[in-house]
Amino acid sequence: MIKTVATTPYTDQKMGTAGLRRKSQTVLQPNYVENFMQSIFNVIGDLKGKTFVVGGDGRFYNDTAIQKIIKMAAANGAAKLIVGQNGFMSTPAGSNVILKNKADGGFILSASHNPGGKSGDFGIKYSNASGGQIPSSVSDKIYQETLNVKEYKICDIEDVDLSRLGTQEVCGMQIEVIDPVKDYVEMMQQIFDFAAIRRLFENGFTMRFDAMNAVTGPYARKIFEELLGAPEGSVVNDTPLPDFGGLHPDPNMVYAKELVDFMFSDKAADFGAANDGDGDRNMILGPGFFVTPSDSLAIITDNFNLIPAYKNGIYGVAKSAATSTAVARVAQTHGIGYYEVPTGWKYFVNLMDSKRITFCGEESFGTGSSHIREKDGIWAVLFWLNIIAATGKSVEQITREHWQKYGRSYYVRFDFEGVDTAVADKLMADLEARLPELPGQTLEGFTVSDAGAFVYNDPVDHSSTKNGLIIRFADGSRIVYRLSGTGSSGATIRVYLERYSKTDLNDDPLKMLTEIFKIAMAVAEIPERTGKHQADVVT
Ligand code: G1P
Ligand code: ZN
């Protein structure tokens, strides 16, 4: 039944910030998935005795790609696959299934927060036995392999039925189809005070969770409505659809418009939240109030003692360099470890494995803890619900009190999308070359204290990673520039702005960042080089 098929390499199968992400049309090319998967299997080497976890966010091509992966894993000699029913599994649930079953790794079929469907994106994220995505050293090897792959192995069998739970044997390999929600829910019940949150809803508290027609609908319905007693209908857009019903499943102020409009209307619920396509991102809202992900990480860290699983103490906290410094002040106050890593969740994995950190987060709506090795959207929502249940305070009150205690980091990210790749690369290279001239200069009233590339030296595996450029000002303000590594066409320049104030707590972030924005545009010559005077997306 095992066939060896000749193939020719593609040159564009390099993984980005989180796995391989391409236009669906690109992935539809003959042998595109096969080449990529065979390259991974070749780098792993002997698959004998190995177990992998497979699932996806249900987007277009999930069903086709998963069958290819099953047939190829079997042909390459894997012992077992643990597959989510009907091919579904969220990224955090997948990480948990890997860890719980001591699997050798896993594949989540998702392009995360990128739109899906035939004209959208498709992707494959590959995790190892840590439950987190592979380090760049491994993805570099896989990329080299994709440039040389000449054949792939596949079992010539009918598609496998993934609708029935239980174990079956396919081409000499075991397939266990599991309910992807069950283990995840049990884990959440062990972390949070479900009884307290239930009481909150019994007392009339209301919430709206927007699953954005993506993978978290069934998880959210089970947890928020069935187990915690949120009124039926609290979870909206809860049926995963191949094209996400046309939504762009990125939980932010721009793309989660339906939820934002509702939460800023007079019908708003007490609490609003959304997750992205594969369930690892989250957005937190109160009535007429938005919590930035950077603040959310700081508030979560400050309140660890309210949550059953963390009340005995946490190791430390980490953030991506681009994330605001709000959490740094919390770490200092609590006397816990604090780390800054490059953008991408995989950089947190070593810190969690070595018990240096418990919590971590990114400005890009990612928050999580060492319960798994991926960010976790529903975990963050439950964390907030648990804080609310324990304190009796609203989202806005919790956040404002946090600012009163620590001061406020005004923070906004500006994305310049669809920039020519060569233009973007040159912009970054030229900017980096000019940065050493900046310290000491005063621009728009702000004095530059320090400027350079962000370089991370991993304390565990001693690898060194350069990611982005940072300009720091004497008053604590910062500009961070990076190129996105998750897009599927052209380049996106991300510009992250931060300004800290201990006393001005109620200003408009864009107003507070007016001068810093001008500096950021001028120093990098963004209008001159890209023709853009404004960002395409502001979050
Ligand atoms: C983006 C985010 C980053 C996140 C990644 C995967 O990557 O900025 O924080 O880890 O998506 O969700 P980027 O496109 O910036 O490389
Ligand atoms: Zn995601």
Coordinates of C-alpha atoms and ligand atoms in Angstrom, one line a residue:
M1 CA 0.0 0.0 0.0
I2 CA 3.0 2.3 0.5
K3 CA 3.8 4.3 -2.6
T4 CA 6.9 6.4 -3.2
V5 CA 6.1 9.4 -5.4
A6 CA 8.7 11.5 -7.3
T7 CA 8.4 15.3 -6.7
T8 CA 10.2 18.5 -7.4
P9 CA 11.0 21.0 -4.7
Y10 CA 9.3 24.4 -4.0
T11 CA 11.6 27.2 -3.0
D12 CA 9.1 29.0 -0.8
Q13 CA 8.6 26.6 2.1
K14 CA 10.4 28.5 4.7
M15 CA 8.5 28.8 8.0
G16 CA 7.9 32.2 9.6
T17 CA 7.1 33.4 13.1
A18 CA 4.8 30.5 13.6
G19 CA 5.0 27.7 11.0
L20 CA 4.4 27.7 7.3
R21 CA 1.7 30.1 6.1
R22 CA 0.7 30.6 2.5
K23 CA -2.2 31.6 0.3
S24 CA -4.6 28.7 -0.1
Q25 CA -4.0 28.8 -3.8
T26 CA -0.3 28.3 -3.3
V27 CA -0.9 25.3 -1.0
L28 CA -3.2 23.8 -3.6
Q29 CA -0.3 23.3 -6.0
P30 CA 0.5 19.7 -6.7
N31 CA 2.5 18.1 -3.8
Y32 CA 2.9 21.3 -1.9
V33 CA 1.7 19.8 1.4
E34 CA 3.4 16.5 0.6
N35 CA 6.8 18.1 0.0
F36 CA 6.6 20.1 3.2
M37 CA 5.5 17.1 5.3
Q38 CA 8.0 14.7 3.8
S39 CA 10.8 17.3 4.6
I40 CA 9.7 17.4 8.2
F41 CA 9.6 13.6 8.4
N42 CA 13.0 13.4 6.8
V43 CA 14.5 15.8 9.4
I44 CA 12.9 13.9 12.2
G45 CA 14.4 10.7 10.8
D46 CA 13.1 7.4 11.9
L47 CA 9.4 7.7 12.8
K48 CA 9.2 4.1 14.2
G49 CA 7.5 4.1 17.6
K50 CA 6.6 7.8 17.3
T51 CA 3.3 9.4 18.1
F52 CA 2.0 12.7 16.7
V53 CA -1.0 14.9 17.3
V54 CA -2.9 16.3 14.4
G55 CA -5.8 18.7 14.1
G56 CA -6.7 22.1 12.7
D57 CA -8.9 25.1 12.9
G58 CA -11.3 23.8 10.3
R59 CA -10.4 26.3 7.6
F60 CA -10.6 25.5 3.9
Y61 CA -8.2 22.6 3.0
N62 CA -8.0 21.4 6.6
D63 CA -9.9 18.2 5.6
T64 CA -7.8 17.5 2.6
A65 CA -4.5 18.2 4.2
I66 CA -5.2 16.1 7.3
Q67 CA -5.8 13.1 5.1
K68 CA -2.5 13.6 3.3
I69 CA -0.7 13.9 6.7
I70 CA -2.4 10.7 8.0
K71 CA -1.4 8.7 4.9
M72 CA 2.1 10.1 4.8
A73 CA 2.7 9.6 8.5
A74 CA 1.6 5.9 8.2
A75 CA 3.8 5.4 5.1
N76 CA 6.8 6.9 6.9
G77 CA 6.4 4.4 9.7
A78 CA 4.8 6.5 12.5
A79 CA 3.3 4.3 15.3
K80 CA 0.3 6.5 16.1
L81 CA -1.6 9.7 15.4
I82 CA -3.9 11.3 17.9
V83 CA -6.4 13.2 15.7
G84 CA -9.1 15.7 16.8
Q85 CA -12.6 14.6 15.8
N86 CA -13.5 15.7 12.2
G87 CA -9.9 17.1 12.1
F88 CA -10.5 19.9 14.6
M89 CA -8.2 21.0 17.3
S90 CA -7.3 24.4 18.7
T91 CA -3.6 25.3 19.0
P92 CA -3.7 25.3 22.8
A93 CA -5.7 22.1 23.0
G94 CA -3.1 20.5 20.7
S95 CA -0.3 21.6 22.9
N96 CA -2.1 20.0 25.9
V97 CA -2.7 16.8 24.0
I98 CA 1.0 16.5 23.1
L99 CA 2.1 17.0 26.7
K100 CA -0.6 14.8 28.3
N101 CA 0.1 11.9 26.0
K102 CA 3.9 12.5 25.9
A103 CA 3.6 12.5 22.1
D104 CA 6.7 13.2 20.0
G105 CA 5.1 16.3 18.4
G106 CA 2.1 17.6 16.5
F107 CA 0.7 19.5 13.6
I108 CA -1.9 22.1 13.8
L109 CA -3.4 23.0 10.4
S110 CA -4.0 26.7 10.7
A111 CA -2.9 30.1 9.4
S112 CA -4.0 31.4 12.9
H113 CA -5.5 34.8 12.6
N114 CA -5.2 35.1 8.8
P115 CA -8.5 34.9 6.8
G116 CA -9.3 31.5 5.5
G117 CA -11.2 30.1 2.4
K118 CA -10.0 29.6 -1.2
S119 CA -8.8 33.2 -1.4
G120 CA -7.5 33.3 2.2
D121 CA -4.5 31.6 3.8
F122 CA -3.7 28.1 4.9
G123 CA -0.9 27.0 7.2
I124 CA 0.8 24.2 9.1
K125 CA 2.4 24.7 12.6
Y126 CA 4.8 22.0 13.7
S127 CA 5.5 21.4 17.4
N128 CA 7.9 19.0 19.0
A129 CA 7.6 16.9 22.2
S130 CA 7.9 20.1 24.3
G131 CA 4.3 20.9 23.2
G132 CA 5.7 24.2 21.6
Q133 CA 6.7 25.1 18.1
I134 CA 10.1 24.0 17.0
P135 CA 13.1 26.4 17.4
S136 CA 14.5 28.1 14.3
S137 CA 17.5 25.8 14.3
V138 CA 15.1 22.9 13.4
S139 CA 12.9 24.9 11.0
D140 CA 16.1 26.0 9.1
K141 CA 17.0 22.3 8.6
I142 CA 13.5 21.6 7.4
Y143 CA 13.7 24.5 4.9
Q144 CA 16.9 23.1 3.6
E145 CA 15.3 19.7 3.2
T146 CA 12.3 21.3 1.3
L147 CA 14.8 22.6 -1.3
N148 CA 16.1 19.1 -1.9
V149 CA 13.1 16.8 -1.4
K150 CA 12.8 14.5 -4.4
E151 CA 10.2 12.0 -3.3
Y152 CA 7.6 11.4 -0.7
K153 CA 6.0 8.3 0.8
I154 CA 2.2 7.9 1.1
C155 CA -0.2 5.1 1.7
D156 CA -2.5 4.5 -1.2
I157 CA -5.8 4.1 0.8
E158 CA -9.2 5.6 1.1
D159 CA -9.7 8.7 3.2
V160 CA -9.9 7.8 6.9
D161 CA -13.2 8.4 8.7
L162 CA -12.5 11.0 11.4
S163 CA -16.0 11.4 12.6
R164 CA -16.1 8.4 14.9
L165 CA -14.3 8.6 18.3
G166 CA -12.0 5.7 19.1
T167 CA -9.0 3.8 17.7
Q168 CA -8.6 2.3 14.3
E169 CA -5.7 0.9 12.4
V170 CA -4.7 2.4 9.1
C171 CA -1.8 1.2 6.9
G172 CA -0.1 -0.3 9.9
M173 CA -0.5 2.8 12.1
Q174 CA -2.9 3.5 14.9
I175 CA -5.2 6.4 14.7
E176 CA -7.0 7.5 17.8
V177 CA -9.8 10.0 17.1
I178 CA -10.4 12.1 20.2
D179 CA -12.9 14.7 21.4
P180 CA -10.6 17.8 21.1
V181 CA -12.6 19.7 23.7
K182 CA -12.7 17.2 26.6
D183 CA -9.0 17.2 27.8
Y184 CA -8.8 21.0 27.4
V185 CA -11.9 21.6 29.5
E186 CA -10.6 19.4 32.3
M187 CA -7.3 21.3 32.3
M188 CA -9.1 24.6 32.6
Q189 CA -11.2 23.2 35.5
Q190 CA -8.0 22.4 37.3
I191 CA -6.6 25.9 36.8
F192 CA -9.5 28.2 37.6
D193 CA -12.2 28.6 40.2
F194 CA -15.1 27.4 38.2
A195 CA -17.5 27.6 41.2
A196 CA -16.7 31.3 41.8
I197 CA -17.2 32.1 38.1
R198 CA -20.5 30.2 38.1
R199 CA -21.7 32.2 41.0
L200 CA -20.9 35.3 39.1
F201 CA -23.2 34.3 36.3
E202 CA -25.8 33.2 38.7
N203 CA -25.8 36.7 40.0
G204 CA -26.7 38.0 36.6
F205 CA -23.3 38.8 35.2
T206 CA -23.3 38.9 31.4
M207 CA -20.7 38.2 28.8
R208 CA -20.3 37.9 25.0
F209 CA -17.6 35.6 23.6
D210 CA -17.0 35.9 19.8
A211 CA -15.5 32.7 18.4
M212 CA -15.4 34.4 14.9
N213 CA -16.7 31.3 13.2
A214 CA -13.5 29.6 14.0
V215 CA -12.2 26.7 16.1
T216 CA -13.1 27.9 19.6
G217 CA -16.9 27.9 19.3
P218 CA -17.4 24.4 20.7
Y219 CA -14.8 25.0 23.5
A220 CA -16.5 28.2 24.5
R221 CA -20.0 26.9 24.4
K222 CA -19.0 24.0 26.6
I223 CA -17.0 26.1 29.1
F224 CA -18.9 29.4 29.3
E225 CA -22.5 28.4 28.7
E226 CA -22.7 24.7 29.8
L227 CA -20.3 24.6 32.7
L228 CA -20.2 28.2 33.9
G229 CA -23.8 29.0 33.3
A230 CA -23.4 32.1 31.0
P231 CA -26.8 32.6 29.4
E232 CA -27.4 30.7 26.1
G233 CA -26.3 32.9 23.2
S234 CA -23.4 34.4 25.1
V235 CA -21.1 32.7 22.7
V236 CA -21.6 34.1 19.2
N237 CA -20.2 33.0 15.8
D238 CA -19.7 29.7 17.4
T239 CA -19.8 27.3 14.4
P240 CA -16.4 26.8 12.8
L241 CA -16.7 27.5 9.0
P242 CA -14.2 26.8 6.3
D243 CA -14.0 30.5 5.4
F244 CA -14.9 31.8 8.9
G245 CA -18.0 33.2 7.3
G246 CA -15.9 35.8 5.6
L247 CA -14.6 37.1 9.0
H248 CA -11.0 37.9 9.5
P249 CA -10.5 35.9 12.7
D250 CA -8.1 38.2 14.4
P251 CA -9.4 39.4 17.8
N252 CA -8.5 43.1 17.7
M253 CA -10.3 46.4 17.6
V254 CA -10.3 46.4 13.7
Y255 CA -11.3 42.9 12.8
A256 CA -13.5 41.9 15.7
K257 CA -15.7 44.8 14.7
E258 CA -19.1 43.1 15.5
L259 CA -18.0 42.5 19.1
V260 CA -16.4 45.9 19.5
D261 CA -19.5 47.7 18.2
F262 CA -21.7 45.6 20.6
M263 CA -19.4 46.3 23.6
F264 CA -19.3 50.0 22.9
S265 CA -23.1 50.2 22.5
D266 CA -25.7 50.7 25.3
K267 CA -26.6 47.0 25.0
A268 CA -23.0 45.9 26.0
A269 CA -22.5 42.9 28.2
D270 CA -20.5 43.2 31.4
F271 CA -17.6 41.4 29.7
G272 CA -16.6 40.8 26.1
A273 CA -13.9 38.6 24.6
A274 CA -12.9 37.1 21.3
N275 CA -10.4 34.5 20.1
D276 CA -8.6 34.0 16.8
G277 CA -8.9 31.3 14.1
D278 CA -7.0 28.6 16.1
G279 CA -7.8 29.8 19.6
D280 CA -4.5 31.0 20.8
R281 CA -5.2 34.8 20.7
N282 CA -7.6 36.7 22.9
M283 CA -9.1 40.2 23.2
I284 CA -10.6 41.5 26.5
L285 CA -13.3 44.2 26.6
G286 CA -15.5 45.8 29.3
P287 CA -18.5 47.9 28.4
G288 CA -17.0 50.8 26.4
F289 CA -13.6 49.7 27.4
F290 CA -10.6 47.9 25.7
V291 CA -7.8 46.3 27.6
T292 CA -4.5 46.3 25.6
P293 CA -2.9 42.9 25.5
S294 CA 0.2 44.4 27.1
D295 CA -1.9 45.7 30.0
S296 CA -3.7 42.4 30.2
L297 CA -0.4 40.5 30.7
A298 CA 0.6 43.0 33.4
I299 CA -2.8 42.7 35.2
I300 CA -2.9 38.9 34.9
T301 CA 0.6 38.7 36.4
D302 CA -0.3 41.1 39.2
N303 CA -3.3 39.0 40.2
F304 CA -1.7 35.5 40.1
N305 CA -2.7 34.9 43.7
L306 CA -6.4 35.0 42.9
I307 CA -6.2 31.9 40.7
P308 CA -6.2 28.4 42.3
A309 CA -3.4 27.0 40.1
Y310 CA -1.0 30.0 40.7
K311 CA -1.9 31.1 44.2
N312 CA 1.2 29.5 45.7
G313 CA 3.5 31.6 43.6
I314 CA 4.8 32.0 40.0
Y315 CA 8.3 31.7 38.7
G316 CA 8.5 34.8 36.6
V317 CA 7.1 36.4 33.5
A318 CA 8.3 37.1 29.9
K319 CA 7.1 39.3 27.1
S320 CA 8.2 39.8 23.5
A321 CA 10.4 42.9 23.1
A322 CA 7.7 44.6 21.1
T323 CA 5.2 44.3 24.0
S324 CA 4.9 47.3 26.3
T325 CA 6.9 47.4 29.5
A326 CA 3.9 47.4 31.7
V327 CA 4.6 43.9 33.0
A328 CA 8.2 44.7 33.8
R329 CA 7.0 47.0 36.6
V330 CA 4.8 44.3 38.0
A331 CA 7.7 41.8 37.9
Q332 CA 9.8 44.2 39.7
T333 CA 7.2 44.9 42.4
H334 CA 6.7 41.1 43.0
G335 CA 10.4 40.4 42.8
I336 CA 9.9 37.7 40.2
G337 CA 12.1 36.8 37.1
Y338 CA 11.5 39.0 34.0
Y339 CA 12.6 38.2 30.4
E340 CA 12.3 39.9 27.0
V341 CA 12.3 37.6 24.0
P342 CA 12.0 38.0 20.2
T343 CA 8.5 37.9 18.7
G344 CA 7.0 34.4 18.5
W345 CA 5.8 32.1 21.2
K346 CA 8.5 29.5 20.5
Y347 CA 11.0 31.8 22.4
F348 CA 9.0 31.3 25.6
V349 CA 9.3 27.5 25.6
N350 CA 12.8 27.2 27.0
L351 CA 12.0 29.7 29.7
M352 CA 8.9 27.7 30.7
D353 CA 10.7 24.3 30.5
S354 CA 13.5 25.6 32.8
K355 CA 11.0 27.0 35.3
R356 CA 12.2 30.6 34.8
I357 CA 8.7 31.8 34.0
T358 CA 5.1 30.9 34.5
F359 CA 3.3 33.6 32.5
C360 CA 4.1 35.1 29.2
G361 CA 2.6 37.3 26.6
E362 CA 2.8 39.3 23.4
E363 CA 1.2 42.6 22.3
S364 CA -0.4 40.7 19.4
F365 CA -3.2 39.5 21.7
G366 CA -1.4 36.5 23.0
T367 CA -1.3 35.6 26.7
G368 CA -0.6 32.3 28.3
S369 CA 1.2 30.3 31.0
S370 CA 3.3 27.2 31.5
H371 CA 0.2 24.9 31.7
I372 CA 1.0 24.4 28.0
R373 CA 3.6 25.7 25.5
E374 CA 1.3 27.8 23.3
K375 CA -0.6 31.0 24.0
D376 CA -4.1 30.2 25.1
G377 CA -7.1 32.4 24.2
I378 CA -9.8 30.8 26.4
W379 CA -7.3 30.6 29.3
A380 CA -6.9 34.4 29.2
V381 CA -10.6 34.9 29.1
L382 CA -11.1 32.6 32.1
F383 CA -8.3 34.4 33.9
W384 CA -10.1 37.6 33.6
L385 CA -13.5 36.1 34.6
N386 CA -11.7 34.6 37.7
I387 CA -10.3 38.0 38.6
I388 CA -13.7 39.6 38.2
A389 CA -15.3 36.8 40.3
A390 CA -12.7 37.1 43.0
T391 CA -12.7 40.9 43.3
G392 CA -16.2 41.8 42.3
K393 CA -14.7 44.6 40.2
S394 CA -15.4 45.4 36.5
V395 CA -12.9 45.1 33.7
E396 CA -12.5 48.9 33.6
Q397 CA -12.1 49.2 37.4
I398 CA -9.5 46.5 37.5
T399 CA -7.5 48.2 34.7
R400 CA -7.8 51.7 36.1
E401 CA -6.7 50.6 39.6
H402 CA -3.7 48.8 37.9
W403 CA -2.7 52.1 36.3
Q404 CA -3.1 54.0 39.6
K405 CA -0.7 51.5 41.2
Y406 CA 1.9 51.2 38.4
G407 CA 1.3 54.1 36.0
R408 CA 0.2 53.6 32.4
S409 CA 2.0 52.5 29.3
Y410 CA 0.2 54.1 26.4
Y411 CA 0.7 51.7 23.6
V412 CA -0.4 51.4 20.0
R413 CA 0.9 49.2 17.1
F414 CA 0.9 50.5 13.5
D415 CA 1.1 48.1 10.6
F416 CA 2.1 49.2 7.1
E417 CA 0.9 46.4 4.9
G418 CA 1.6 45.2 1.4
V419 CA 5.0 46.9 1.2
D420 CA 7.3 45.6 -1.5
T421 CA 9.7 43.1 0.2
A422 CA 12.8 44.7 -1.2
V423 CA 11.7 48.2 -0.1
A424 CA 10.9 46.9 3.4
D425 CA 14.2 45.0 3.8
K426 CA 16.2 48.1 2.7
L427 CA 14.2 50.3 5.0
M428 CA 15.2 48.1 7.9
A429 CA 18.8 47.8 6.9
D430 CA 19.3 51.5 6.3
L431 CA 17.5 52.3 9.6
E432 CA 19.7 49.9 11.5
A433 CA 22.8 51.6 10.0
R434 CA 21.6 55.0 11.1
L435 CA 20.5 54.1 14.7
P436 CA 24.0 54.6 16.3
E437 CA 23.7 58.3 15.4
L438 CA 20.5 58.8 17.4
P439 CA 21.4 58.6 21.1
G440 CA 21.7 62.1 22.6
Q441 CA 19.5 63.7 19.9
T442 CA 16.3 65.4 20.9
L443 CA 13.4 64.8 18.4
E444 CA 10.0 66.4 18.9
G445 CA 11.0 67.1 22.5
F446 CA 12.0 63.5 23.2
T447 CA 15.7 62.7 23.9
V448 CA 16.9 59.4 22.5
S449 CA 18.8 57.4 25.2
D450 CA 19.7 54.3 23.3
A451 CA 19.0 52.8 19.9
G452 CA 19.9 49.5 18.3
A453 CA 18.9 46.0 17.2
F454 CA 17.2 43.7 19.7
V455 CA 19.3 40.7 20.2
Y456 CA 18.2 37.8 22.4
N457 CA 20.6 35.3 23.9
D458 CA 18.6 32.3 25.1
P459 CA 19.8 31.4 28.6
V460 CA 18.9 27.8 28.1
D461 CA 20.1 26.7 24.6
H462 CA 22.5 29.7 24.2
S463 CA 21.2 30.5 20.7
S464 CA 21.2 34.1 19.7
T465 CA 18.4 35.7 17.7
K466 CA 18.2 39.2 16.3
N467 CA 14.6 40.5 15.9
G468 CA 13.6 44.1 15.3
L469 CA 15.1 47.5 16.0
I470 CA 14.4 49.6 19.2
I471 CA 14.8 53.3 19.9
R472 CA 14.5 54.1 23.6
F473 CA 13.9 57.6 25.0
A474 CA 15.0 59.1 28.3
D475 CA 11.4 59.3 29.6
G476 CA 10.8 55.5 29.0
S477 CA 9.1 55.9 25.7
R478 CA 10.0 53.4 23.0
I479 CA 9.7 52.7 19.3
V480 CA 10.1 49.2 18.0
Y481 CA 10.3 48.3 14.3
R482 CA 10.0 44.8 12.9
L483 CA 9.0 43.0 9.7
S484 CA 6.1 40.6 10.1
G485 CA 6.9 36.9 9.7
T486 CA 3.4 35.6 9.3
G487 CA 2.1 37.3 6.1
S488 CA 1.6 35.4 2.9
S489 CA 2.4 38.1 0.4
G490 CA 4.5 41.3 0.4
A491 CA 6.0 42.7 3.6
T492 CA 4.3 44.2 6.6
I493 CA 6.3 46.7 8.6
R494 CA 5.2 46.8 12.2
V495 CA 5.9 49.9 14.3
Y496 CA 5.2 49.6 18.0
L497 CA 4.9 52.8 20.1
E498 CA 4.9 53.2 23.8
R499 CA 4.9 56.1 26.2
Y500 CA 4.8 55.8 29.9
S501 CA 3.2 58.1 32.4
K502 CA 2.9 57.7 36.2
T503 CA 0.4 60.5 36.5
D504 CA -1.5 61.1 33.3
L505 CA -3.8 58.0 33.4
N506 CA -6.8 59.0 31.3
D507 CA -5.5 60.3 28.0
D508 CA -6.2 59.1 24.5
P509 CA -3.4 56.7 23.5
L510 CA -3.1 58.1 19.9
K511 CA -2.9 61.7 21.3
M512 CA -0.3 60.7 23.8
L513 CA 1.7 59.1 21.0
T514 CA 1.5 61.9 18.4
E515 CA 5.1 63.0 18.7
I516 CA 6.5 59.5 19.0
F517 CA 4.6 58.5 15.9
K518 CA 6.1 61.5 14.0
I519 CA 9.5 60.5 15.1
A520 CA 8.9 56.9 14.1
M521 CA 7.8 57.9 10.6
A522 CA 10.6 60.4 10.1
V523 CA 13.5 58.3 11.4
A524 CA 12.6 55.3 9.3
E525 CA 11.6 57.5 6.3
I526 CA 8.4 55.5 6.0
P527 CA 6.4 58.0 3.8
E528 CA 9.4 58.6 1.5
R529 CA 10.1 54.9 1.0
T530 CA 6.6 53.3 1.1
G531 CA 4.4 56.2 -0.1
K532 CA 2.3 55.6 3.1
H533 CA 1.6 58.5 5.4
Q534 CA -0.7 56.5 7.7
A535 CA -0.7 52.9 8.8
D536 CA -3.1 50.4 7.2
V537 CA -4.0 48.8 10.5
V538 CA -3.8 50.4 13.9
T539 CA -4.3 48.2 17.0
Ligands
G1P1 C1 2.5 37.8 14.6 C2 2.6 38.5 15.9 C3 3.4 37.6 16.9 C4 2.8 36.3 17.0 C5 2.6 35.6 15.7 C6 1.9 34.3 15.8 O1 3.8 37.6 14.1 O2 3.2 39.8 15.8 O3 3.5 38.3 18.2 O4 3.6 35.4 17.8 O5 1.9 36.5 14.8 O6 0.6 34.5 16.3 P1 4.5 38.6 13.0 O7 3.5 38.7 11.8 O8 4.6 39.9 13.7 O9 5.8 38.0 12.7
ZN2 ZN -3.5 31.9 16.4

